[in-house]
PDB file of C-alpha atoms and ligand atoms in Angstrom:
ATOM      1  CA  MET A 171      15.935  -2.179  20.052  1.00 90.00           C
ATOM      2  CA  ASN A 172      12.803  -2.349  17.846  1.00 94.00           C
ATOM      3  CA  LEU A 173      10.346   0.526  18.090  1.00 97.00           C
ATOM      4  CA  ILE A 174       6.937   1.214  16.605  1.00 98.00           C
ATOM      5  CA  LEU A 175       5.736   4.776  16.006  1.00 98.00           C
ATOM      6  CA  LEU A 176       1.991   4.874  16.152  1.00 98.00           C
ATOM      7  CA  GLY A 177      -0.267   7.891  15.412  1.00 97.00           C
ATOM      8  CA  ALA A 178      -2.606   9.465  12.916  1.00 97.00           C
ATOM      9  CA  PRO A 179      -1.251  10.542   9.505  1.00 94.00           C
ATOM     10  CA  GLY A 180       0.406  13.921  10.097  1.00 92.00           C
ATOM     11  CA  ALA A 181       1.022  13.374  13.796  1.00 95.00           C
ATOM     12  CA  GLY A 182       4.764  13.685  13.191  1.00 94.00           C
ATOM     13  CA  LYS A 183       5.835  10.090  12.697  1.00 96.00           C
ATOM     14  CA  GLY A 184       8.070  10.868   9.761  1.00 93.00           C
ATOM     15  CA  THR A 185       9.744  13.826  11.528  1.00 92.00           C
ATOM     16  CA  GLN A 186      10.245  11.813  14.740  1.00 96.00           C
ATOM     17  CA  SER A 187      11.581   8.885  12.776  1.00 96.00           C
ATOM     18  CA  ALA A 188      14.428  10.949  11.424  1.00 93.00           C
ATOM     19  CA  LEU A 189      15.301  12.400  14.851  1.00 94.00           C
ATOM     20  CA  LEU A 190      14.978   9.093  16.719  1.00 95.00           C
ATOM     21  CA  CYS A 191      16.839   6.973  14.201  1.00 94.00           C
ATOM     22  CA  GLU A 192      19.794   9.302  14.555  1.00 92.00           C
ATOM     23  CA  ARG A 193      19.704   9.412  18.310  1.00 92.00           C
ATOM     24  CA  LEU A 194      19.056   5.686  18.846  1.00 92.00           C
ATOM     25  CA  SER A 195      21.024   4.338  15.787  1.00 91.00           C
ATOM     26  CA  LEU A 196      17.939   2.618  14.370  1.00 94.00           C
ATOM     27  CA  LYS A 197      17.106   1.775  10.828  1.00 95.00           C
ATOM     28  CA  HIS A 198      13.941   3.553   9.548  1.00 95.00           C
ATOM     29  CA  LEU A 199      11.283   1.337   8.050  1.00 96.00           C
ATOM     30  CA  SER A 200       8.427   3.333   6.574  1.00 96.00           C
ATOM     31  CA  THR A 201       5.934   1.227   4.561  1.00 97.00           C
ATOM     32  CA  GLY A 202       4.593   4.486   3.060  1.00 95.00           C
ATOM     33  CA  ASP A 203       8.054   5.382   1.753  1.00 94.00           C
ATOM     34  CA  ILE A 204       8.619   1.887   0.369  1.00 96.00           C
ATOM     35  CA  LEU A 205       5.280   1.926  -1.441  1.00 97.00           C
ATOM     36  CA  ARG A 206       5.841   5.438  -2.831  1.00 94.00           C
ATOM     37  CA  GLU A 207       9.235   4.218  -4.135  1.00 94.00           C
ATOM     38  CA  GLU A 208       7.605   1.201  -5.811  1.00 96.00           C
ATOM     39  CA  ILE A 209       4.983   3.510  -7.316  1.00 96.00           C
ATOM     40  CA  GLY A 210       7.694   5.852  -8.592  1.00 94.00           C
ATOM     41  CA  LYS A 211       9.510   2.899 -10.276  1.00 96.00           C
ATOM     42  CA  LYS A 212       6.229   1.636 -11.733  1.00 97.00           C
ATOM     43  CA  SER A 213       7.177  -1.842 -10.515  1.00 97.00           C
ATOM     44  CA  PRO A 214       4.469  -4.586 -10.428  1.00 96.00           C
ATOM     45  CA  VAL A 215       3.841  -3.826  -6.723  1.00 96.00           C
ATOM     46  CA  GLY A 216       3.780  -0.098  -7.474  1.00 97.00           C
ATOM     47  CA  LEU A 217       1.256  -0.506 -10.240  1.00 97.00           C
ATOM     48  CA  GLN A 218      -0.890  -2.681  -7.966  1.00 96.00           C
ATOM     49  CA  VAL A 219      -1.036  -0.184  -5.097  1.00 97.00           C
ATOM     50  CA  ALA A 220      -0.870   3.253  -6.824  1.00 97.00           C
ATOM     51  CA  GLN A 221      -4.606   3.750  -6.889  1.00 96.00           C
ATOM     52  CA  LEU A 222      -5.070   2.686  -3.249  1.00 96.00           C
ATOM     53  CA  VAL A 223      -2.353   4.993  -1.990  1.00 95.00           C
ATOM     54  CA  SER A 224      -3.460   8.058  -3.946  1.00 92.00           C
ATOM     55  CA  SER A 225      -6.990   7.639  -2.704  1.00 92.00           C
ATOM     56  CA  GLY A 226      -5.912   7.215   0.930  1.00 92.00           C
ATOM     57  CA  LYS A 227      -7.028   3.578   1.284  1.00 94.00           C
ATOM     58  CA  LEU A 228      -4.936   0.847   2.884  1.00 97.00           C
ATOM     59  CA  VAL A 229      -2.904  -1.579   0.841  1.00 97.00           C
ATOM     60  CA  PRO A 230      -3.829  -5.269   1.570  1.00 98.00           C
ATOM     61  CA  ASP A 231      -2.276  -6.684   4.791  1.00 98.00           C
ATOM     62  CA  ALA A 232      -0.719  -9.714   3.024  1.00 98.00           C
ATOM     63  CA  LEU A 233       1.249  -7.472   0.611  1.00 97.00           C
ATOM     64  CA  VAL A 234       2.469  -5.108   3.325  1.00 98.00           C
ATOM     65  CA  LEU A 235       3.502  -8.088   5.530  1.00 98.00           C
ATOM     66  CA  GLU A 236       5.423  -9.591   2.640  1.00 96.00           C
ATOM     67  CA  ILE A 237       7.344  -6.301   2.058  1.00 95.00           C
ATOM     68  CA  VAL A 238       8.096  -5.965   5.819  1.00 96.00           C
ATOM     69  CA  ALA A 239       9.207  -9.604   6.126  1.00 95.00           C
ATOM     70  CA  ALA A 240      11.829  -9.139   3.466  1.00 92.00           C
ATOM     71  CA  LYS A 241      13.135  -5.942   5.173  1.00 90.00           C
ATOM     72  CA  ILE A 242      13.278  -7.537   8.650  1.00 90.00           C
ATOM     73  CA  GLN A 243      15.221 -10.476   7.298  1.00 86.00           C
ATOM     74  CA  GLU A 244      17.939  -8.351   5.742  1.00 83.00           C
ATOM     75  CA  GLU A 245      18.246  -6.105   8.841  1.00 82.00           C
ATOM     76  CA  LYS A 246      20.656  -7.009  11.589  1.00 80.00           C
ATOM     77  CA  ASP A 247      20.228  -3.890  13.779  1.00 82.00           C
ATOM     78  CA  GLY A 248      17.196  -2.369  15.449  1.00 92.00           C
ATOM     79  CA  LEU A 249      14.305  -1.071  13.431  1.00 96.00           C
ATOM     80  CA  LEU A 250      11.920   1.835  13.802  1.00 97.00           C
ATOM     81  CA  PHE A 251       8.575   0.999  12.237  1.00 98.00           C
ATOM     82  CA  ASP A 252       6.783   4.085  10.855  1.00 97.00           C
ATOM     83  CA  GLY A 253       3.280   3.744   9.445  1.00 97.00           C
ATOM     84  CA  PHE A 254       3.291   0.038  10.101  1.00 98.00           C
ATOM     85  CA  PRO A 255       1.467  -1.836  11.515  1.00 98.00           C
ATOM     86  CA  ARG A 256      -1.816  -0.185  10.553  1.00 98.00           C
ATOM     87  CA  THR A 257      -4.238  -2.999  11.325  1.00 98.00           C
ATOM     88  CA  ILE A 258      -4.604  -5.630  14.023  1.00 97.00           C
ATOM     89  CA  GLU A 259      -3.752  -8.291  11.441  1.00 98.00           C
ATOM     90  CA  GLN A 260      -0.525  -6.518  10.527  1.00 98.00           C
ATOM     91  CA  ALA A 261       0.371  -6.217  14.242  1.00 97.00           C
ATOM     92  CA  GLU A 262      -0.152  -9.964  14.833  1.00 96.00           C
ATOM     93  CA  GLY A 263       1.795 -10.689  11.628  1.00 97.00           C
ATOM     94  CA  LEU A 264       4.665  -8.507  12.841  1.00 97.00           C
ATOM     95  CA  ASP A 265       4.750 -10.246  16.266  1.00 95.00           C
ATOM     96  CA  ASP A 266       4.960 -13.658  14.452  1.00 96.00           C
ATOM     97  CA  LEU A 267       7.678 -12.465  12.036  1.00 95.00           C
ATOM     98  CA  LEU A 268       9.840 -11.126  14.865  1.00 94.00           C
ATOM     99  CA  GLU A 269       9.284 -14.158  17.123  1.00 93.00           C
ATOM    100  CA  LYS A 270      10.527 -16.466  14.385  1.00 91.00           C
ATOM    101  CA  GLN A 271      13.803 -14.535  14.468  1.00 88.00           C
ATOM    102  CA  GLY A 272      14.076 -14.417  18.229  1.00 89.00           C
ATOM    103  CA  LYS A 273      13.300 -10.634  18.167  1.00 90.00           C
ATOM    104  CA  LYS A 274      10.511  -8.569  19.665  1.00 92.00           C
ATOM    105  CA  ILE A 275       9.054  -5.066  19.849  1.00 95.00           C
ATOM    106  CA  ASP A 276      10.674  -3.230  22.758  1.00 94.00           C
ATOM    107  CA  ALA A 277       8.360  -0.228  22.929  1.00 96.00           C
ATOM    108  CA  VAL A 278       5.454   1.382  21.108  1.00 97.00           C
ATOM    109  CA  VAL A 279       5.369   5.143  20.954  1.00 98.00           C
ATOM    110  CA  PHE A 280       1.974   6.715  20.375  1.00 98.00           C
ATOM    111  CA  ILE A 281       2.109  10.308  19.066  1.00 98.00           C
ATOM    112  CA  ASP A 282      -1.274  11.820  20.028  1.00 97.00           C
ATOM    113  CA  LEU A 283      -2.614  14.789  17.972  1.00 97.00           C
ATOM    114  CA  ALA A 284      -6.097  16.267  17.569  1.00 96.00           C
ATOM    115  CA  GLU A 285      -7.784  15.742  14.162  1.00 94.00           C
ATOM    116  CA  GLY A 286      -8.081  19.485  13.443  1.00 94.00           C
ATOM    117  CA  GLU A 287      -4.332  19.935  13.834  1.00 93.00           C
ATOM    118  CA  VAL A 288      -3.704  16.834  11.624  1.00 93.00           C
ATOM    119  CA  ILE A 289      -5.726  18.343   8.817  1.00 94.00           C
ATOM    120  CA  ARG A 290      -3.994  21.684   9.154  1.00 92.00           C
ATOM    121  CA  ARG A 291      -0.559  20.070   9.111  1.00 91.00           C
ATOM    122  CA  LEU A 292      -1.088  17.619   6.242  1.00 91.00           C
ATOM    123  CA  THR A 293      -2.556  20.136   3.882  1.00 91.00           C
ATOM    124  CA  SER A 294       0.481  22.408   4.356  1.00 92.00           C
ATOM    125  CA  ARG A 295       3.107  19.626   4.281  1.00 91.00           C
ATOM    126  CA  ARG A 296       5.955  19.555   1.753  1.00 94.00           C
ATOM    127  CA  THR A 297       8.520  16.804   1.424  1.00 93.00           C
ATOM    128  CA  CYS A 298      11.962  16.813  -0.222  1.00 95.00           C
ATOM    129  CA  LYS A 299      12.173  14.522  -3.225  1.00 92.00           C
ATOM    130  CA  LYS A 300      15.891  13.971  -2.705  1.00 94.00           C
ATOM    131  CA  CYS A 301      16.491  13.565   1.099  1.00 93.00           C
ATOM    132  CA  GLY A 302      12.921  13.089   2.395  1.00 91.00           C
ATOM    133  CA  LYS A 303      13.065  16.027   4.872  1.00 93.00           C
ATOM    134  CA  ILE A 304       9.608  17.118   5.820  1.00 92.00           C
ATOM    135  CA  TYR A 305       8.555  20.790   6.087  1.00 94.00           C
ATOM    136  CA  ASN A 306       5.384  22.565   7.112  1.00 91.00           C
ATOM    137  CA  LEU A 307       4.679  25.761   5.268  1.00 91.00           C
ATOM    138  CA  ILE A 308       3.177  27.277   8.412  1.00 86.00           C
ATOM    139  CA  SER A 309       5.229  25.989  11.359  1.00 84.00           C
ATOM    140  CA  THR A 310       8.584  24.891   9.830  1.00 89.00           C
ATOM    141  CA  PRO A 311       8.782  26.587   6.436  1.00 94.00           C
ATOM    142  CA  PRO A 312      11.801  26.157   4.142  1.00 96.00           C
ATOM    143  CA  ALA A 313      13.652  29.393   3.147  1.00 97.00           C
ATOM    144  CA  ASN A 314      12.606  28.761  -0.445  1.00 94.00           C
ATOM    145  CA  PRO A 315       9.124  27.157  -0.774  1.00 91.00           C
ATOM    146  CA  GLU A 316      10.381  25.137  -3.778  1.00 93.00           C
ATOM    147  CA  ALA A 317      13.649  23.779  -2.511  1.00 96.00           C
ATOM    148  CA  CYS A 318      15.044  21.804   0.490  1.00 97.00           C
ATOM    149  CA  ASP A 319      17.125  23.896   2.968  1.00 97.00           C
ATOM    150  CA  VAL A 320      19.423  20.846   3.550  1.00 97.00           C
ATOM    151  CA  CYS A 321      20.150  19.423   0.072  1.00 97.00           C
ATOM    152  CA  GLY A 322      18.448  21.811  -2.385  1.00 97.00           C
ATOM    153  CA  GLY A 323      16.185  18.987  -3.618  1.00 97.00           C
ATOM    154  CA  GLN A 324      12.789  19.784  -5.082  1.00 96.00           C
ATOM    155  CA  LEU A 325       9.920  19.971  -2.546  1.00 96.00           C
ATOM    156  CA  PHE A 326       6.697  18.189  -3.436  1.00 93.00           C
ATOM    157  CA  TRP A 327       3.174  18.029  -2.205  1.00 91.00           C
ATOM    158  CA  ARG A 328       2.034  14.436  -1.698  1.00 89.00           C
ATOM    159  CA  ASP A 329      -1.074  13.818  -3.791  1.00 85.00           C
ATOM    160  CA  ASP A 330      -2.746  12.007  -0.857  1.00 90.00           C
ATOM    161  CA  ASP A 331      -2.402  15.233   1.234  1.00 90.00           C
ATOM    162  CA  SER A 332      -5.329  16.952  -0.526  1.00 91.00           C
ATOM    163  CA  LEU A 333      -8.149  17.822   1.924  1.00 92.00           C
ATOM    164  CA  GLU A 334     -10.582  15.196   0.590  1.00 92.00           C
ATOM    165  CA  THR A 335      -7.956  12.428   0.762  1.00 93.00           C
ATOM    166  CA  VAL A 336      -6.744  13.522   4.203  1.00 94.00           C
ATOM    167  CA  LYS A 337     -10.288  13.165   5.516  1.00 94.00           C
ATOM    168  CA  ARG A 338     -10.511   9.664   4.058  1.00 94.00           C
ATOM    169  CA  ARG A 339      -7.135   8.730   5.603  1.00 94.00           C
ATOM    170  CA  LEU A 340      -8.333   9.943   8.959  1.00 96.00           C
ATOM    171  CA  MET A 341     -11.461   7.865   8.664  1.00 96.00           C
ATOM    172  CA  VAL A 342      -9.341   4.829   7.741  1.00 96.00           C
ATOM    173  CA  TYR A 343      -7.114   5.560  10.732  1.00 97.00           C
ATOM    174  CA  ARG A 344      -9.975   5.757  13.175  1.00 97.00           C
ATOM    175  CA  ASP A 345     -11.580   2.479  11.881  1.00 98.00           C
ATOM    176  CA  GLN A 346      -8.499   0.344  11.289  1.00 97.00           C
ATOM    177  CA  THR A 347      -5.444   1.714  13.026  1.00 98.00           C
ATOM    178  CA  GLU A 348      -6.699   3.254  16.267  1.00 97.00           C
ATOM    179  CA  PRO A 349      -7.646  -0.166  17.686  1.00 97.00           C
ATOM    180  CA  LEU A 350      -3.904  -0.787  17.805  1.00 98.00           C
ATOM    181  CA  VAL A 351      -3.637   1.637  20.779  1.00 97.00           C
ATOM    182  CA  ALA A 352      -5.591  -0.799  22.955  1.00 97.00           C
ATOM    183  CA  TYR A 353      -3.777  -3.819  21.434  1.00 97.00           C
ATOM    184  CA  TYR A 354      -0.331  -2.480  22.237  1.00 97.00           C
ATOM    185  CA  LYS A 355      -1.300  -0.964  25.649  1.00 96.00           C
ATOM    186  CA  ALA A 356      -2.383  -4.425  26.728  1.00 95.00           C
ATOM    187  CA  ASN A 357       0.753  -6.383  25.925  1.00 88.00           C
ATOM    188  CA  HIS A 358       3.658  -4.047  25.079  1.00 92.00           C
ATOM    189  CA  ARG A 359       5.628  -1.192  26.631  1.00 94.00           C
ATOM    190  CA  PHE A 360       3.476   1.751  25.572  1.00 96.00           C
ATOM    191  CA  ILE A 361       4.585   5.399  25.624  1.00 97.00           C
ATOM    192  CA  LYS A 362       2.146   8.213  24.840  1.00 97.00           C
ATOM    193  CA  VAL A 363       3.474  11.685  23.822  1.00 98.00           C
ATOM    194  CA  ASP A 364       1.796  14.934  22.939  1.00 97.00           C
ATOM    195  CA  GLY A 365       2.276  15.479  19.196  1.00 97.00           C
ATOM    196  CA  ALA A 366       1.378  19.180  19.480  1.00 95.00           C
ATOM    197  CA  LEU A 367       4.723  19.946  21.172  1.00 95.00           C
ATOM    198  CA  ALA A 368       7.737  21.192  19.146  1.00 92.00           C
ATOM    199  CA  PRO A 369       9.442  18.249  17.314  1.00 92.00           C
ATOM    200  CA  GLU A 370      12.636  18.401  19.517  1.00 93.00           C
ATOM    201  CA  ARG A 371      10.525  18.355  22.674  1.00 96.00           C
ATOM    202  CA  VAL A 372       8.568  15.308  21.394  1.00 96.00           C
ATOM    203  CA  THR A 373      11.846  13.560  20.737  1.00 95.00           C
ATOM    204  CA  GLY A 374      13.139  14.533  24.162  1.00 94.00           C
ATOM    205  CA  GLU A 375      10.004  13.145  25.874  1.00 96.00           C
ATOM    206  CA  ILE A 376      10.243   9.912  23.949  1.00 96.00           C
ATOM    207  CA  CYS A 377      13.899   9.455  24.818  1.00 94.00           C
ATOM    208  CA  ALA A 378      13.262  10.308  28.467  1.00 94.00           C
ATOM    209  CA  ALA A 379      10.456   7.740  28.582  1.00 94.00           C
ATOM    210  CA  LEU A 380      12.654   5.145  26.953  1.00 92.00           C
ATOM    211  CA  GLY A 381      15.334   5.976  29.512  1.00 86.00           C
ATOM    212  CA  ASP A 382      18.240   4.680  27.526  1.00 55.00           C
ATOM    213  CA  CYS A 383      19.186   7.419  25.155  1.00 45.00           C
ATOM    214  CA  VAL A 384      19.086  10.526  27.300  1.00 40.00           C
ATOM    215  CA  GLY A 385      22.128  12.778  26.758  1.00 39.00           C
ATOM    216  CA  LYS A 386      23.149  11.126  23.537  1.00 40.00           C
TER     217      LYS A 386
HETATM  218  P1  AMP B 588       2.165   7.014   4.961  1.00 60.93           P
HETATM  219  O1  AMP B 588       3.331   7.539   4.292  1.00 60.93           O
HETATM  220  O2  AMP B 588       2.563   6.114   6.176  1.00 60.93           O
HETATM  221  O3  AMP B 588       1.172   8.053   5.391  1.00 60.93           O
HETATM  222  O4  AMP B 588       1.386   6.064   3.995  1.00 60.93           O
HETATM  223  C1  AMP B 588       0.833   6.537   2.760  1.00 60.93           C
HETATM  224  C2  AMP B 588      -0.113   5.521   2.214  1.00 60.93           C
HETATM  225  O5  AMP B 588       0.585   4.252   1.876  1.00 60.93           O
HETATM  226  C3  AMP B 588      -1.295   5.073   3.130  1.00 60.93           C
HETATM  227  O6  AMP B 588      -2.347   6.048   3.066  1.00 60.93           O
HETATM  228  C4  AMP B 588      -1.688   3.725   2.536  1.00 60.93           C
HETATM  229  O7  AMP B 588      -2.376   3.868   1.314  1.00 60.93           O
HETATM  230  C5  AMP B 588      -0.350   3.131   2.224  1.00 60.93           C
HETATM  231  N1  AMP B 588       0.287   2.472   3.386  1.00 60.93           N
HETATM  232  C6  AMP B 588       1.406   2.814   4.079  1.00 60.93           C
HETATM  233  N2  AMP B 588       1.656   1.933   5.070  1.00 60.93           N
HETATM  234  C7  AMP B 588       0.644   1.028   5.058  1.00 60.93           C
HETATM  235  C8  AMP B 588       0.379  -0.098   5.840  1.00 60.93           C
HETATM  236  N3  AMP B 588       1.158  -0.461   6.894  1.00 60.93           N
HETATM  237  N4  AMP B 588      -0.744  -0.797   5.496  1.00 60.93           N
HETATM  238  C9  AMP B 588      -1.530  -0.487   4.486  1.00 60.93           C
HETATM  239  N5  AMP B 588      -1.305   0.567   3.667  1.00 60.93           N
HETATM  240  C10 AMP B 588      -0.185   1.354   3.979  1.00 60.93           C
END
């Protein structure tokens, strides 16, 4: 099964990805994580995109599609796409890439969350450098604000989670990514969930709607 998680930055895509990948045995494909890794390595791709990512702008479609094409090719099992596609061009590109390999998107999950809550969540988000676990200092705080409860790794504040950049990312989302809701509603299995619910409830609702992982 191939799934897409759609939603504004901060809607809970990263958190749901971890929960769903485990329950559905899917491989997580986050273009944001891949780009941050390239930036961390200072690779040619990383150097090319660093400024765009830190300012909350989108990386060019052709580059993102190239990265995703390579990942799809090496993956035999189902994928969970997180933070991709973000434009209609990327969505069409993904359909083409999958079709060439006799694969398809089985469902699109849209996590719906009001903008005020998105801003509140993103500006208090912390992520573990080592295992990627995501915390919120208000709703799901770690025992120690500096270290991950699970692996002890250092927690960091993403530089694109500053208030100014969050507002830019939301504007980019409204202009370029939100049109994907209509795109996928029209021609794919589309599931909408309330992102304001507790993470486990959101996962439960998604699994119930998918119908094939309940009880696992
Ligand atoms: P995310 O971790 O998904 O919030 O992504 C962080 C940043 O990486 C975004 O604000 C963009 O600058 C870049 N990015 C991630 N995924 C994409 C994508 N599919 N298309 C273009 N830029 C992306």
